[in-house]
Short mmCIF file of C-alpha atoms and ligand atoms in Angstrom, two decimals:
data_model
loop_
_atom_site.label_atom_id
_atom_site.label_comp_id
_atom_site.label_asym_id
_atom_site.label_seq_id
_atom_site.Cartn_x
_atom_site.Cartn_y
_atom_site.Cartn_z
CA MET A 13 82.15 133.53 92.56
CA LYS A 14 81.79 136.61 90.37
CA LYS A 15 81.27 137.70 86.34
CA LYS A 16 84.37 137.22 84.09
CA GLU A 17 83.69 137.08 80.90
CA PHE A 18 80.83 137.82 78.93
CA LEU A 19 79.73 134.29 76.77
CA TYR A 20 76.33 134.66 75.41
CA GLU A 21 73.39 137.01 75.73
CA GLY A 22 69.94 135.09 74.13
CA LYS A 23 66.08 136.37 75.08
CA ALA A 24 66.12 136.27 78.55
CA LYS A 25 69.24 135.68 80.05
CA LYS A 26 72.97 136.16 79.64
CA ILE A 27 76.18 134.17 80.63
CA TRP A 28 79.60 134.51 81.92
CA THR A 29 82.65 132.82 82.65
CA THR A 30 83.91 132.04 85.40
CA ASP A 31 86.76 132.06 87.27
CA ASP A 32 85.93 128.16 87.85
CA PRO A 33 85.83 126.61 83.81
CA SER A 34 83.55 124.19 84.70
CA VAL A 35 80.89 126.57 85.83
CA TYR A 36 78.61 129.74 84.48
CA LEU A 37 77.12 132.77 85.70
CA VAL A 38 73.37 133.29 84.62
CA GLU A 39 71.73 136.61 84.64
CA TYR A 40 67.85 136.84 83.89
CA LYS A 41 67.08 139.17 82.08
CA ASN A 42 63.52 141.83 81.98
CA SER A 43 62.82 140.95 78.58
CA LEU A 44 59.66 139.47 77.62
CA THR A 45 59.52 137.91 73.98
CA ALA A 46 57.11 135.86 72.09
CA PHE A 47 56.53 134.41 68.51
CA ASN A 48 60.10 134.24 68.07
CA ALA A 49 61.17 137.43 68.82
CA ALA A 50 58.33 139.07 66.67
CA LYS A 51 56.37 140.46 69.86
CA LYS A 52 58.66 142.00 72.58
CA ASP A 53 58.74 143.69 75.78
CA SER A 54 60.30 144.15 79.28
CA ILE A 55 58.58 144.07 82.64
CA GLU A 56 60.49 145.21 86.12
CA GLY A 57 60.68 142.27 88.38
CA LYS A 58 60.20 140.10 85.57
CA GLY A 59 64.05 138.07 85.40
CA ARG A 60 63.67 138.33 89.36
CA LEU A 61 60.83 135.94 89.54
CA ASN A 62 61.66 133.75 86.69
CA ASN A 63 65.53 133.18 88.73
CA LEU A 64 63.50 132.23 91.95
CA ILE A 65 61.20 130.12 90.49
CA SER A 66 62.96 128.53 88.18
CA SER A 67 65.86 127.74 91.17
CA ALA A 68 63.14 126.30 92.75
CA LEU A 69 62.15 124.41 90.76
CA PHE A 70 65.35 122.85 89.61
CA GLU A 71 65.86 122.45 93.71
CA TYR A 72 63.13 120.75 94.05
CA LEU A 73 63.69 118.03 90.94
CA ALA A 74 67.11 117.96 91.68
CA GLY A 75 66.58 116.22 95.71
CA HIS A 76 63.89 113.77 93.40
CA GLY A 77 66.60 112.26 91.77
CA ILE A 78 66.90 114.73 88.17
CA PRO A 79 70.30 115.38 87.01
CA THR A 80 70.44 119.37 86.47
CA HIS A 81 72.96 121.83 85.64
CA PHE A 82 71.75 124.32 88.86
CA ILE A 83 74.26 124.84 91.51
CA ARG A 84 72.95 127.57 93.52
CA ARG A 85 71.49 130.79 93.12
CA ILE A 86 73.51 133.19 94.20
CA ASP A 87 71.15 136.80 94.63
CA GLU A 88 67.75 137.79 93.24
CA ILE A 89 68.61 137.99 89.12
CA HIS A 90 71.98 135.43 89.29
CA GLN A 91 72.45 131.99 89.63
CA LEU A 92 75.63 129.45 88.99
CA VAL A 93 75.17 126.45 86.64
CA ARG A 94 77.68 124.04 85.75
CA ALA A 95 78.98 124.89 82.04
CA VAL A 96 77.11 123.01 79.03
CA LYS A 97 77.63 122.24 75.63
CA ILE A 98 73.35 123.44 75.01
CA ILE A 99 71.95 119.92 72.76
CA PRO A 100 70.08 122.07 70.02
CA VAL A 101 67.12 119.87 70.15
CA GLU A 102 64.61 121.60 72.52
CA VAL A 103 61.59 118.91 74.14
CA ILE A 104 58.57 119.75 74.35
CA ALA A 105 55.64 117.87 76.86
CA ARG A 106 51.97 118.19 77.04
CA ASN A 107 49.90 116.70 78.91
CA ILE A 108 46.24 119.27 77.81
CA THR A 109 46.26 120.71 74.47
CA THR A 110 46.15 124.36 73.36
CA GLY A 111 49.27 126.82 71.57
CA THR A 112 51.05 125.79 68.39
CA LEU A 113 50.07 121.88 68.69
CA CYS A 114 46.45 122.92 67.76
CA LYS A 115 47.38 125.97 65.66
CA ARG A 116 49.73 123.01 63.90
CA LEU A 117 46.74 120.00 63.84
CA GLY A 118 43.67 121.49 64.04
CA VAL A 119 43.00 119.60 67.71
CA GLU A 120 40.45 121.10 69.84
CA GLU A 121 42.02 123.58 72.75
CA GLY A 122 42.20 121.88 76.23
CA ILE A 123 42.09 118.27 75.72
CA ARG A 124 43.65 116.68 78.59
CA LEU A 125 46.08 113.71 76.37
CA PRO A 126 46.05 110.51 77.76
CA ARG A 127 49.50 110.08 78.29
CA PRO A 128 51.94 113.27 77.85
CA LEU A 129 53.32 114.12 74.29
CA ILE A 130 56.29 114.91 74.12
CA GLU A 131 57.94 116.93 71.19
CA LEU A 132 61.22 117.34 69.64
CA CYS A 133 61.87 120.53 68.09
CA LEU A 134 65.70 121.90 66.43
CA LYS A 135 66.58 125.51 68.60
CA ASP A 136 67.11 127.12 66.11
CA ASP A 137 65.90 131.38 66.29
CA ALA A 138 66.30 132.02 62.33
CA LEU A 139 64.15 128.96 61.35
CA GLY A 140 61.64 129.32 63.76
CA ASP A 141 62.42 126.10 65.87
CA PRO A 142 60.16 123.91 63.63
CA LEU A 143 59.05 120.78 64.43
CA ILE A 144 61.38 117.75 63.89
CA THR A 145 61.17 113.30 64.29
CA GLU A 146 63.40 111.31 66.27
CA ASP A 147 65.41 110.73 62.93
CA HIS A 148 65.89 113.83 62.19
CA ALA A 149 67.88 115.07 65.89
CA LEU A 150 69.88 111.08 65.00
CA LEU A 151 70.53 111.39 61.43
CA PHE A 152 71.68 114.80 61.83
CA GLY A 153 73.74 114.52 64.64
CA TRP A 154 71.90 116.64 67.33
CA THR A 155 71.62 113.75 70.01
CA THR A 156 72.75 110.42 70.29
CA GLU A 157 70.66 108.27 70.90
CA GLU A 158 71.53 107.30 74.38
CA GLN A 159 70.97 110.46 74.91
CA LEU A 160 67.81 111.14 73.27
CA ASN A 161 66.43 107.63 74.93
CA LYS A 162 67.70 110.05 78.66
CA ILE A 163 66.07 113.16 77.83
CA LYS A 164 62.41 111.29 77.38
CA GLU A 165 62.90 109.52 79.91
CA ILE A 166 64.14 112.78 82.73
CA THR A 167 61.49 114.65 81.08
CA LEU A 168 58.25 111.98 81.35
CA LYS A 169 59.85 111.93 84.95
CA VAL A 170 59.98 115.95 85.05
CA ASN A 171 56.43 115.81 83.71
CA SER A 172 55.76 113.69 86.43
CA LEU A 173 57.14 115.39 89.90
CA LEU A 174 56.06 119.06 88.77
CA SER A 175 52.67 117.89 87.49
CA GLU A 176 51.70 116.48 90.78
CA TYR A 177 53.75 119.71 92.51
CA PHE A 178 52.05 122.14 91.09
CA LEU A 179 48.81 120.68 91.43
CA SER A 180 49.37 120.47 95.47
CA LEU A 181 49.04 124.40 94.51
CA GLY A 182 46.45 124.63 93.03
CA ILE A 183 48.05 124.81 89.59
CA VAL A 184 47.45 122.47 86.44
CA LEU A 185 51.07 121.79 84.66
CA VAL A 186 49.58 122.28 81.15
CA ASP A 187 52.85 122.22 79.12
CA PHE A 188 56.65 122.88 79.11
CA LYS A 189 59.47 123.24 77.26
CA LEU A 190 63.26 121.86 78.19
CA GLU A 191 66.95 121.76 77.16
CA PHE A 192 69.73 119.39 78.03
CA GLY A 193 73.26 119.47 77.73
CA THR A 194 76.34 117.86 78.61
CA ASP A 195 78.72 118.92 80.81
CA GLY A 196 82.99 118.34 80.69
CA GLU A 197 82.13 114.42 81.50
CA GLY A 198 79.42 114.17 79.02
CA ASN A 199 77.10 114.39 81.52
CA LEU A 200 73.44 114.48 80.43
CA LEU A 201 72.27 117.22 82.37
CA LEU A 202 68.71 119.32 82.42
CA SER A 203 69.12 123.02 81.67
CA ASP A 204 68.34 126.40 81.70
CA GLU A 205 66.10 127.64 82.90
CA ILE A 206 61.67 125.98 84.49
CA SER A 207 59.46 129.48 84.51
CA PRO A 208 56.52 130.30 83.40
CA ASP A 209 58.33 131.44 80.43
CA THR A 210 58.71 128.10 79.71
CA CYS A 211 55.24 126.27 81.17
CA ARG A 212 52.03 126.66 80.63
CA PHE A 213 50.51 127.23 83.98
CA TRP A 214 46.47 127.18 84.34
CA ASP A 215 44.65 127.86 87.80
CA ARG A 216 43.32 124.54 88.62
CA ASP A 217 39.98 126.64 90.26
CA THR A 218 40.08 129.52 87.58
CA ASN A 219 41.21 128.45 84.72
CA ASP A 220 43.72 131.46 85.31
CA ARG A 221 46.52 132.13 82.65
CA LEU A 222 49.45 131.91 84.65
CA ASP A 223 52.71 132.36 82.49
CA LYS A 224 53.83 133.75 79.40
CA ASP A 225 50.31 133.64 77.28
CA ARG A 226 49.13 136.16 79.62
CA PHE A 227 51.81 138.51 76.81
CA ARG A 228 51.34 136.62 74.06
CA LYS A 229 47.79 136.73 74.20
CA ASP A 230 47.53 140.21 75.81
CA LEU A 231 46.02 139.55 78.95
CA GLY A 232 47.29 141.81 81.09
CA ASN A 233 48.47 141.39 84.45
CA VAL A 234 51.54 139.46 82.80
CA LEU A 235 53.85 139.99 86.61
CA GLY A 236 51.02 139.19 88.89
CA ALA A 237 50.83 136.16 87.51
CA TYR A 238 54.43 135.24 87.78
CA GLU A 239 54.44 136.56 91.48
CA GLU A 240 50.93 134.67 91.92
CA ILE A 241 53.06 131.14 90.56
CA TRP A 242 56.33 132.26 93.00
CA ARG A 243 53.45 133.09 96.18
CA ARG A 244 52.18 129.27 96.05
CA ILE A 245 55.92 128.80 95.34
CA SER A 246 57.46 129.97 98.12
CA GLY A 247 54.64 129.64 100.30
CA SER A 248 54.94 125.42 99.99
CA GLY A 249 58.71 125.20 101.57
CA LYS A 250 59.99 124.18 98.64
P1 5GP B 323 53.96 125.83 72.49
O1 5GP B 323 55.09 125.03 71.18
O2 5GP B 323 52.68 125.22 72.68
O3 5GP B 323 54.18 127.31 71.91
O4 5GP B 323 54.72 125.83 73.22
C1 5GP B 323 54.78 124.26 74.05
C2 5GP B 323 55.20 124.68 75.35
O5 5GP B 323 56.30 125.02 75.55
C3 5GP B 323 54.22 126.09 75.93
O6 5GP B 323 54.59 126.00 77.76
C4 5GP B 323 55.73 127.19 75.84
O7 5GP B 323 56.41 128.22 76.86
C5 5GP B 323 57.26 126.35 75.51
N1 5GP B 323 57.49 126.65 74.45
C6 5GP B 323 58.45 125.74 73.24
N2 5GP B 323 59.33 126.45 72.95
C7 5GP B 323 59.67 127.75 73.27
C8 5GP B 323 60.94 128.55 73.27
O8 5GP B 323 61.00 128.93 72.37
N3 5GP B 323 60.78 129.70 74.60
C9 5GP B 323 60.19 129.38 75.62
N4 5GP B 323 60.60 130.38 76.35
N5 5GP B 323 59.22 128.32 75.45
C10 5GP B 323 58.66 127.49 74.83
#
């Protein structure tokens, strides 16, 4: 399937329509941003790795009953997805304290939470994706109650599936961000990407950061971390 009309360019991906109105074509870019795009760079090969990693993870989740927008990867940097309207609420799941949670609340870093913590943020770059409550999402009509309940249920299931999967690869899934959309028939689908750009991965044995924190915190060898995630996933037969 070929690119038809250019639709949208985000910080990490470009989206085109295709001959099939229910299918979009996504291109993964090499650009890397952090702190609401205040910090930017481009790393050759990053788009390819995120496309490979996200495709494999979406296939894994679909195989375990998660409804997703993913159709198939078509080459190193492109994939086909169901055309969805994105719900403007980013869902974050956390297993271990770090990042903005610690900054915002002053809690210590590295504490394993007794159960996963779910946070909602409004997807709005101009406002810096502010944290919102469930009531904000419902009262301003960003999601329906039925969607929100499903979103929370799917997020927890994704967390347990991916936590177990990554642990089998020697990686701790610390936290991650999900996005959801609705297709033409109103089905709620897990959308966007799942990659080292959107997750925090810590090596189980060394605590090495294997994700975008290497870029955020200038830890060096960003591409090497993404390559290591792909090396372990591709070696797992998933
Ligand atoms: P934090 O709120 O601590 O910065 O991020 C929590 C988790 O969600 C991290 O895994 C982070 O990568 C992901 N995350 C939160 N907001 C965004 C976002 O706007 N873009 C991306 N790519 N990831 C995000």
